[in-house]
Each structure stands twice: as C-alpha cells, then as structure tokens.
C-alpha cells in the first residue's frame, strides 16, 4: 500500500492575522491574531509532526533525514518544500525574498520562490505584486522619498486566482484574503515597507531596506501566466498551475472514484474542501498529508477539492 503520512499543522500568531484558520478549517488557533498555518513543513521554524501510523510523533524533517527512500531519495540537506495557509485580516508588509545564491551567502538558507492560490477574498481585496521602477536608481529614490503608492503594482484579486512569485519579486498579501501558499522551504523575508505599523513594543517594525534593494528585480516582470493546463480525470479534473525549477502546483476536483498514478518523489496534499478517502484513509477539509514515493496508485473517493505540491 505504501506510506501516506497525515501531518498536524503548526500555527503561528501574526500582528496581521485573524480567526479564519479556525473558522474555515477548524484548526486550534492560539489567538484571534493567528496568521499562518504551516500545514506541511520540515523547516526548523515549524516542523510538522506525523499524527498517526507507525511514525506517529516523528516530524517531517526527521522522516526526510531518516527515511529518504520515502521521498524518492531526492538530494538536499533539508526538506525542500513548505506549504502554508495564510489568513490576512490586515495587510502584510510589502516584502521580497532572496534567491538561492543570495540566501546561501547571507542567511545560510534556501532562497524563496513561492506561489499563491486564493482560497477566499473579500470584495475589493487587493494584492501587491511587482513595481513600476525602470532602474535601481529610480527604485531607491522612490523608497527614500516614501513614494510607495506610485511604486507598487496593486490590483484586485478573487477566489480561485493563482500567482507565481519568483525570488526577487516585490509582493504583499493584503487584508481580506485567505491564501494557500506553496514555496521553497525558507523563512527569509525582507520587508521593504510596513505602513509605519508599530509592534507590541510600540516601535515601528524592522525593515530590511538594503537587502530589499539588493534582491528586488528591476525592472519587474508584471506579466502573469493565466493559461493553465486542464486534464480530465475519471471522475473529476486536474489543473496544473505551476511547474518551475523548484516546485509544481496542481489543483484537483474529485467527484466520485478516481485513481491517479504517482510518478512523483512525494506529494504534499491539502484538502481545501470536501471529504472522502485516499487509499481508504478518511480525509476531510483541513487535512494535510504526504503521499510517499512507495505509493504507486492514489485512489480518491468522495467529493474533494485538493491542492497538491511536489518538486
């Protein structure tokens, strides 16, 4: 049968967070300012435990270190991917993430290329992605003169939108959105601008202006691919949103009994709606699990909406 590892998300409080991770997915949030669920992670800042089966209590990083064969024997000294669900009750800072080269030199970390699928969005919800500066000099000048409204590319988002955010892309999730985020396993964020917001200590939150200048791509690539590959399944459909050097992201709608061949070293699966079974294991909205490489066929039954991330 192979291994399917159900994991427990790690919840994180954020100044901009809310209660949707409890209200929508039933997670036991630590407060009414809970911003992130690291739903499948082997990162040291939020290492998810296995919740049942022979490896119950072990973490994702432990599994990757001690049973690499379950992950297709992929190379690397750390689990390569990280999946989050983000509840933005308020705007997140405008930020940028470094690429692998910069992150390795300055942070001893992987870089951070990521992607977003919009699970929910209130009417009129914005997103920031990219900027209008044509040169680094213009970019620096706008920052120094606080001309952020002129600098940032801001637009409306809707449920079901998908966005690819390569390292070096200026971006911000804005208040009123619930986001599925699939990314490289990195926790490096450089804040460019934070609305002069103050933390619990009464001081404005730390910015990383020089690092942001170093890492932001100028000029920005403001074009997003909106042509996605759709595949019909036995009883459902699959939409491929992204395949890049670091990760692959698919969306599945299952309506009945569907069998899928597993050709990946592993799959990170998030149940974003519905209920049913996977290889006879009961699953429901909010559940998170890893399909390991020793699973040849994945059999879904029920009415399910899934996000699946792999390499």
Coordinates of C-alpha atoms in Angstrom, one line a residue:
X1 CA 0.0 0.0 0.0
X2 CA 2.9 2.4 0.7
X3 CA 3.0 5.3 3.1
X4 CA 0.6 8.2 3.4
X5 CA 1.7 10.4 6.3
X6 CA -1.0 12.6 7.8
X7 CA 0.5 15.7 9.5
X8 CA -0.5 18.3 12.0
X9 CA -0.1 22.0 11.0
X10 CA 2.0 24.4 13.1
X11 CA 0.0 27.6 13.9
X12 CA 1.7 31.0 14.1
X13 CA 0.4 34.3 15.6
X14 CA 0.9 37.4 13.5
X15 CA 0.1 41.0 14.0
X16 CA -2.0 41.0 10.9
X17 CA -3.7 37.6 11.5
X18 CA -7.3 36.7 12.3
X19 CA -9.5 33.7 13.0
X20 CA -10.2 32.1 9.6
X21 CA -7.8 29.3 10.2
X22 CA -10.2 28.2 12.9
X23 CA -13.5 29.3 11.4
X24 CA -12.8 27.8 7.9
X25 CA -10.5 24.9 8.6
X26 CA -11.2 24.0 12.2
X27 CA -7.6 24.5 13.4
X28 CA -7.0 25.0 17.1
X29 CA -5.6 28.5 16.8
X30 CA -3.6 30.1 19.7
X31 CA -5.3 33.5 19.5
X32 CA -7.6 35.8 17.4
X33 CA -4.4 37.0 15.7
X34 CA -3.4 33.8 14.0
X35 CA -1.9 34.5 10.6
X36 CA -0.2 31.3 9.4
X37 CA -0.7 27.6 9.4
X38 CA 2.4 25.8 8.3
X39 CA 0.4 22.9 7.1
X40 CA 3.2 20.7 5.6
X41 CA 6.6 21.7 6.7
X42 CA 10.0 20.2 7.6
X43 CA 11.5 23.7 8.4
X44 CA 13.1 24.2 11.8
X45 CA 10.8 27.2 12.4
X46 CA 7.7 25.0 12.1
X47 CA 8.3 21.2 11.8
X48 CA 5.0 19.3 11.4
X49 CA 4.5 16.1 13.4
X50 CA 3.1 12.9 11.9
X51 CA -0.3 12.3 13.7
X52 CA -1.0 8.6 13.1
X53 CA 0.5 5.3 11.9
X54 CA 3.9 3.7 12.6
X55 CA 5.7 7.1 12.6
X56 CA 3.3 8.9 14.8
X57 CA 5.1 11.7 16.7
X58 CA 8.0 11.9 14.3
X59 CA 8.5 15.1 12.4
X60 CA 8.6 15.8 8.7
X61 CA 12.3 16.7 8.9
X62 CA 13.0 13.5 10.9
X63 CA 11.3 11.5 8.2
X64 CA 13.2 13.2 5.5
X65 CA 16.5 12.6 7.3
X66 CA 16.0 9.0 8.3
X67 CA 13.7 7.6 5.6
X68 CA 14.8 9.4 2.4
X69 CA 13.7 6.4 0.4
X70 CA 10.0 7.5 1.1
X71 CA 10.8 10.8 -0.6
X72 CA 12.3 9.3 -3.8
X73 CA 15.8 9.7 -2.4
X74 CA 15.8 13.3 -3.6
X75 CA 19.0 15.2 -2.9
X76 CA 19.5 18.0 -0.4
X77 CA 20.3 18.5 3.2
X78 CA 16.7 19.7 4.2
X79 CA 13.1 19.0 3.2
X80 CA 12.8 21.2 0.1
X81 CA 9.2 22.4 0.2
X82 CA 6.8 24.3 2.6
X83 CA 3.1 24.7 2.3
X84 CA 1.1 27.3 4.3
X85 CA -2.4 28.7 4.6
X86 CA -2.3 32.4 5.4
X87 CA -5.1 34.4 7.0
X88 CA -4.6 38.1 6.3
X89 CA -7.1 40.0 8.4
X90 CA -4.9 43.1 7.8
X91 CA -2.3 43.9 5.1
X92 CA 1.1 42.1 5.3
X93 CA 4.2 44.1 4.8
X94 CA 5.4 44.7 1.3
X95 CA 8.4 42.4 1.0
X96 CA 10.8 40.5 -1.2
X97 CA 12.6 37.1 -0.9
X98 CA 16.2 36.3 -1.9
X99 CA 17.2 33.7 -4.5
X100 CA 19.3 30.7 -3.6
X101 CA 22.6 32.3 -4.2
X102 CA 21.9 35.4 -2.0
X103 CA 20.2 33.4 0.7
X104 CA 23.1 30.9 0.9
X105 CA 25.7 33.7 1.3
X106 CA 23.8 36.0 3.7
X107 CA 21.4 33.7 5.6
X108 CA 22.8 30.1 5.1
X109 CA 19.4 29.2 3.8
X110 CA 17.5 28.3 0.7
X111 CA 16.0 31.1 -1.3
X112 CA 12.3 31.6 -1.5
X113 CA 10.4 31.2 -4.7
X114 CA 6.7 30.9 -3.9
X115 CA 3.1 30.7 -5.3
X116 CA -0.3 31.6 -4.1
X117 CA -3.8 30.2 -4.7
X118 CA -6.6 32.4 -3.4
X119 CA -8.9 30.4 -1.2
X120 CA -11.1 33.3 -0.2
X121 CA -11.1 37.0 -0.9
X122 CA -13.4 39.7 0.5
X123 CA -15.0 42.1 -2.1
X124 CA -12.4 44.6 -3.1
X125 CA -9.4 42.8 -1.7
X126 CA -6.0 43.9 -3.2
X127 CA -2.7 42.3 -3.8
X128 CA 0.7 43.9 -4.4
X129 CA 3.0 42.3 -6.9
X130 CA 5.8 44.0 -8.7
X131 CA 6.7 47.7 -9.1
X132 CA 7.0 50.4 -11.7
X133 CA 10.6 51.5 -11.3
X134 CA 12.6 51.1 -14.5
X135 CA 16.1 51.3 -12.9
X136 CA 17.6 50.6 -9.5
X137 CA 18.2 54.3 -9.1
X138 CA 14.6 55.0 -9.6
X139 CA 13.6 52.2 -7.2
X140 CA 15.9 53.5 -4.4
X141 CA 14.7 57.1 -4.9
X142 CA 11.0 56.1 -4.5
X143 CA 11.9 54.2 -1.3
X144 CA 13.9 57.1 0.1
X145 CA 11.1 59.6 -0.7
X146 CA 8.3 57.3 0.6
X147 CA 6.6 57.2 -2.8
X148 CA 5.2 53.8 -2.3
X149 CA 1.8 54.4 -3.8
X150 CA 3.5 55.3 -7.1
X151 CA 6.0 52.5 -6.8
X152 CA 3.8 49.4 -6.2
X153 CA 1.8 47.5 -8.7
X154 CA -1.6 47.0 -6.8
X155 CA -4.7 45.1 -8.2
X156 CA -7.8 43.3 -7.1
X157 CA -7.9 39.6 -6.5
X158 CA -10.7 37.0 -6.5
X159 CA -11.3 33.4 -5.2
X160 CA -9.6 30.9 -7.5
X161 CA -6.8 33.2 -8.7
X162 CA -3.3 31.8 -8.9
X163 CA 0.0 33.8 -8.8
X164 CA 3.7 32.8 -9.3
X165 CA 6.1 34.8 -7.2
X166 CA 9.8 34.1 -8.1
X167 CA 12.5 35.2 -5.7
X168 CA 13.2 38.9 -6.3
X169 CA 9.5 39.8 -6.8
X170 CA 8.2 42.6 -4.6
X171 CA 4.8 41.5 -3.2
X172 CA 2.3 41.7 -0.4
X173 CA -0.8 39.8 0.6
X174 CA -3.5 42.3 1.6
X175 CA -6.2 42.2 4.3
X176 CA -9.4 40.2 3.5
X177 CA -7.6 37.2 1.8
X178 CA -7.1 33.6 2.7
X179 CA -4.2 32.2 0.7
X180 CA -2.8 28.7 0.0
X181 CA 1.0 29.3 -0.3
X182 CA 3.4 26.7 -1.8
X183 CA 7.1 27.6 -1.6
X184 CA 10.7 26.6 -1.2
X185 CA 11.4 25.7 2.4
X186 CA 12.7 29.1 3.6
X187 CA 11.7 31.6 6.2
X188 CA 13.7 34.5 4.9
X189 CA 11.7 37.7 4.3
X190 CA 13.0 41.2 3.7
X191 CA 10.4 43.9 4.5
X192 CA 10.5 46.9 2.1
X193 CA 7.6 48.8 3.6
X194 CA 5.2 48.1 6.6
X195 CA 2.8 51.2 6.6
X196 CA 4.8 52.6 9.6
X197 CA 3.0 49.9 11.6
X198 CA 4.1 49.5 15.2
X199 CA 4.7 46.2 17.0
X200 CA 3.7 45.3 20.6
X201 CA 6.7 47.3 21.9
X202 CA 5.3 50.5 20.4
X203 CA 8.1 50.8 17.8
X204 CA 7.8 50.6 14.1
X205 CA 8.6 47.0 12.9
X206 CA 12.1 46.4 11.5
X207 CA 12.6 47.0 7.8
X208 CA 15.3 45.4 5.6
X209 CA 15.8 48.1 3.0
X210 CA 19.3 47.4 1.8
X211 CA 18.6 43.6 1.5
X212 CA 15.4 44.5 -0.4
X213 CA 17.3 46.8 -2.8
X214 CA 19.9 44.0 -3.3
X215 CA 17.3 41.3 -4.1
X216 CA 14.5 43.1 -5.9
X217 CA 14.4 42.5 -9.7
X218 CA 14.4 45.8 -11.6
X219 CA 12.5 46.3 -13.8
X220 CA 9.8 44.0 -12.6
X221 CA 8.1 41.3 -14.7
X222 CA 4.5 42.3 -14.3
X223 CA 3.1 39.6 -16.6
X224 CA 1.4 36.5 -15.0
X225 CA 0.6 33.3 -16.9
X226 CA -3.1 32.8 -17.0
X227 CA -3.2 29.8 -19.3
X228 CA -3.3 26.7 -17.2
X229 CA -3.3 23.1 -18.3
X230 CA -6.5 21.2 -17.6
X231 CA -6.7 17.4 -17.6
X232 CA -9.9 15.4 -17.3
X233 CA -9.9 12.5 -14.8
X234 CA -12.2 9.5 -14.4
X235 CA -14.4 11.5 -12.1
X236 CA -13.0 15.0 -11.8
X237 CA -10.4 17.3 -13.2
X238 CA -6.8 18.5 -12.6
X239 CA -5.5 21.9 -13.3
X240 CA -1.7 22.5 -13.4
X241 CA -1.0 26.0 -12.2
X242 CA 2.8 25.9 -12.0
X243 CA 5.8 23.8 -12.9
X244 CA 9.1 25.6 -12.3
X245 CA 12.6 24.7 -11.2
X246 CA 11.7 24.5 -7.5
X247 CA 8.1 23.2 -7.3
X248 CA 5.0 22.0 -9.1
X249 CA 1.5 23.0 -8.0
X250 CA -1.8 21.3 -9.1
X251 CA -5.5 21.7 -8.2
X252 CA -7.7 18.7 -8.2
X253 CA -11.5 18.4 -8.1
X254 CA -12.6 14.8 -7.3
X255 CA -16.2 13.9 -7.8
X256 CA -16.6 10.2 -7.2
X257 CA -13.9 7.4 -7.6
X258 CA -10.7 8.4 -9.2
X259 CA -7.3 6.6 -9.5
X260 CA -4.1 8.6 -10.2
X261 CA -0.7 7.1 -10.8
X262 CA 2.0 8.6 -8.6
X263 CA 5.1 9.5 -10.6
X264 CA 6.5 12.0 -8.1
X265 CA 9.1 11.5 -5.4
X266 CA 6.4 12.7 -3.0
X267 CA 3.2 14.7 -3.0
X268 CA 2.1 17.3 -0.4
X269 CA -1.7 17.3 -0.3
X270 CA -4.0 19.8 1.3
X271 CA -7.8 19.1 1.4
X272 CA -9.2 22.6 0.9
X273 CA -12.8 21.4 0.7
X274 CA -15.0 18.3 0.9
X275 CA -14.5 14.9 2.4
X276 CA -13.8 11.4 1.3
X277 CA -10.9 8.9 1.4
X278 CA -7.4 8.4 -0.1
X279 CA -6.4 4.8 -0.4
X280 CA -9.2 4.0 2.1
X281 CA -7.9 6.6 4.7
X282 CA -10.7 9.0 5.7
X283 CA -9.9 12.7 4.8
X284 CA -11.8 15.9 5.2
X285 CA -11.5 19.7 4.7
X286 CA -8.4 21.0 6.5
X287 CA -6.5 17.6 6.5
X288 CA -2.9 17.6 5.3
X289 CA -0.8 14.6 4.2
X290 CA 2.2 13.4 2.3
X291 CA 2.0 10.7 -0.3
X292 CA 5.3 9.0 -0.3
X293 CA 7.2 7.5 -3.3
X294 CA 6.3 3.9 -2.3
X295 CA 2.6 4.6 -3.2
X296 CA 2.2 3.6 -6.8
X297 CA -1.5 4.4 -7.2
X298 CA -3.5 7.0 -5.4
X299 CA -7.2 6.2 -5.1
X300 CA -9.5 9.1 -4.1
X301 CA -13.2 8.6 -3.3
X302 CA -15.7 11.2 -2.5
X303 CA -16.2 14.9 -3.1
X304 CA -12.9 16.6 -2.7
X305 CA -11.0 19.8 -3.6
X306 CA -7.3 19.4 -3.3
X307 CA -4.1 21.4 -3.7
X308 CA -1.1 19.1 -4.5
X309 CA 2.5 20.4 -4.4
X310 CA 5.6 18.5 -5.4
X311 CA 9.0 19.0 -6.9

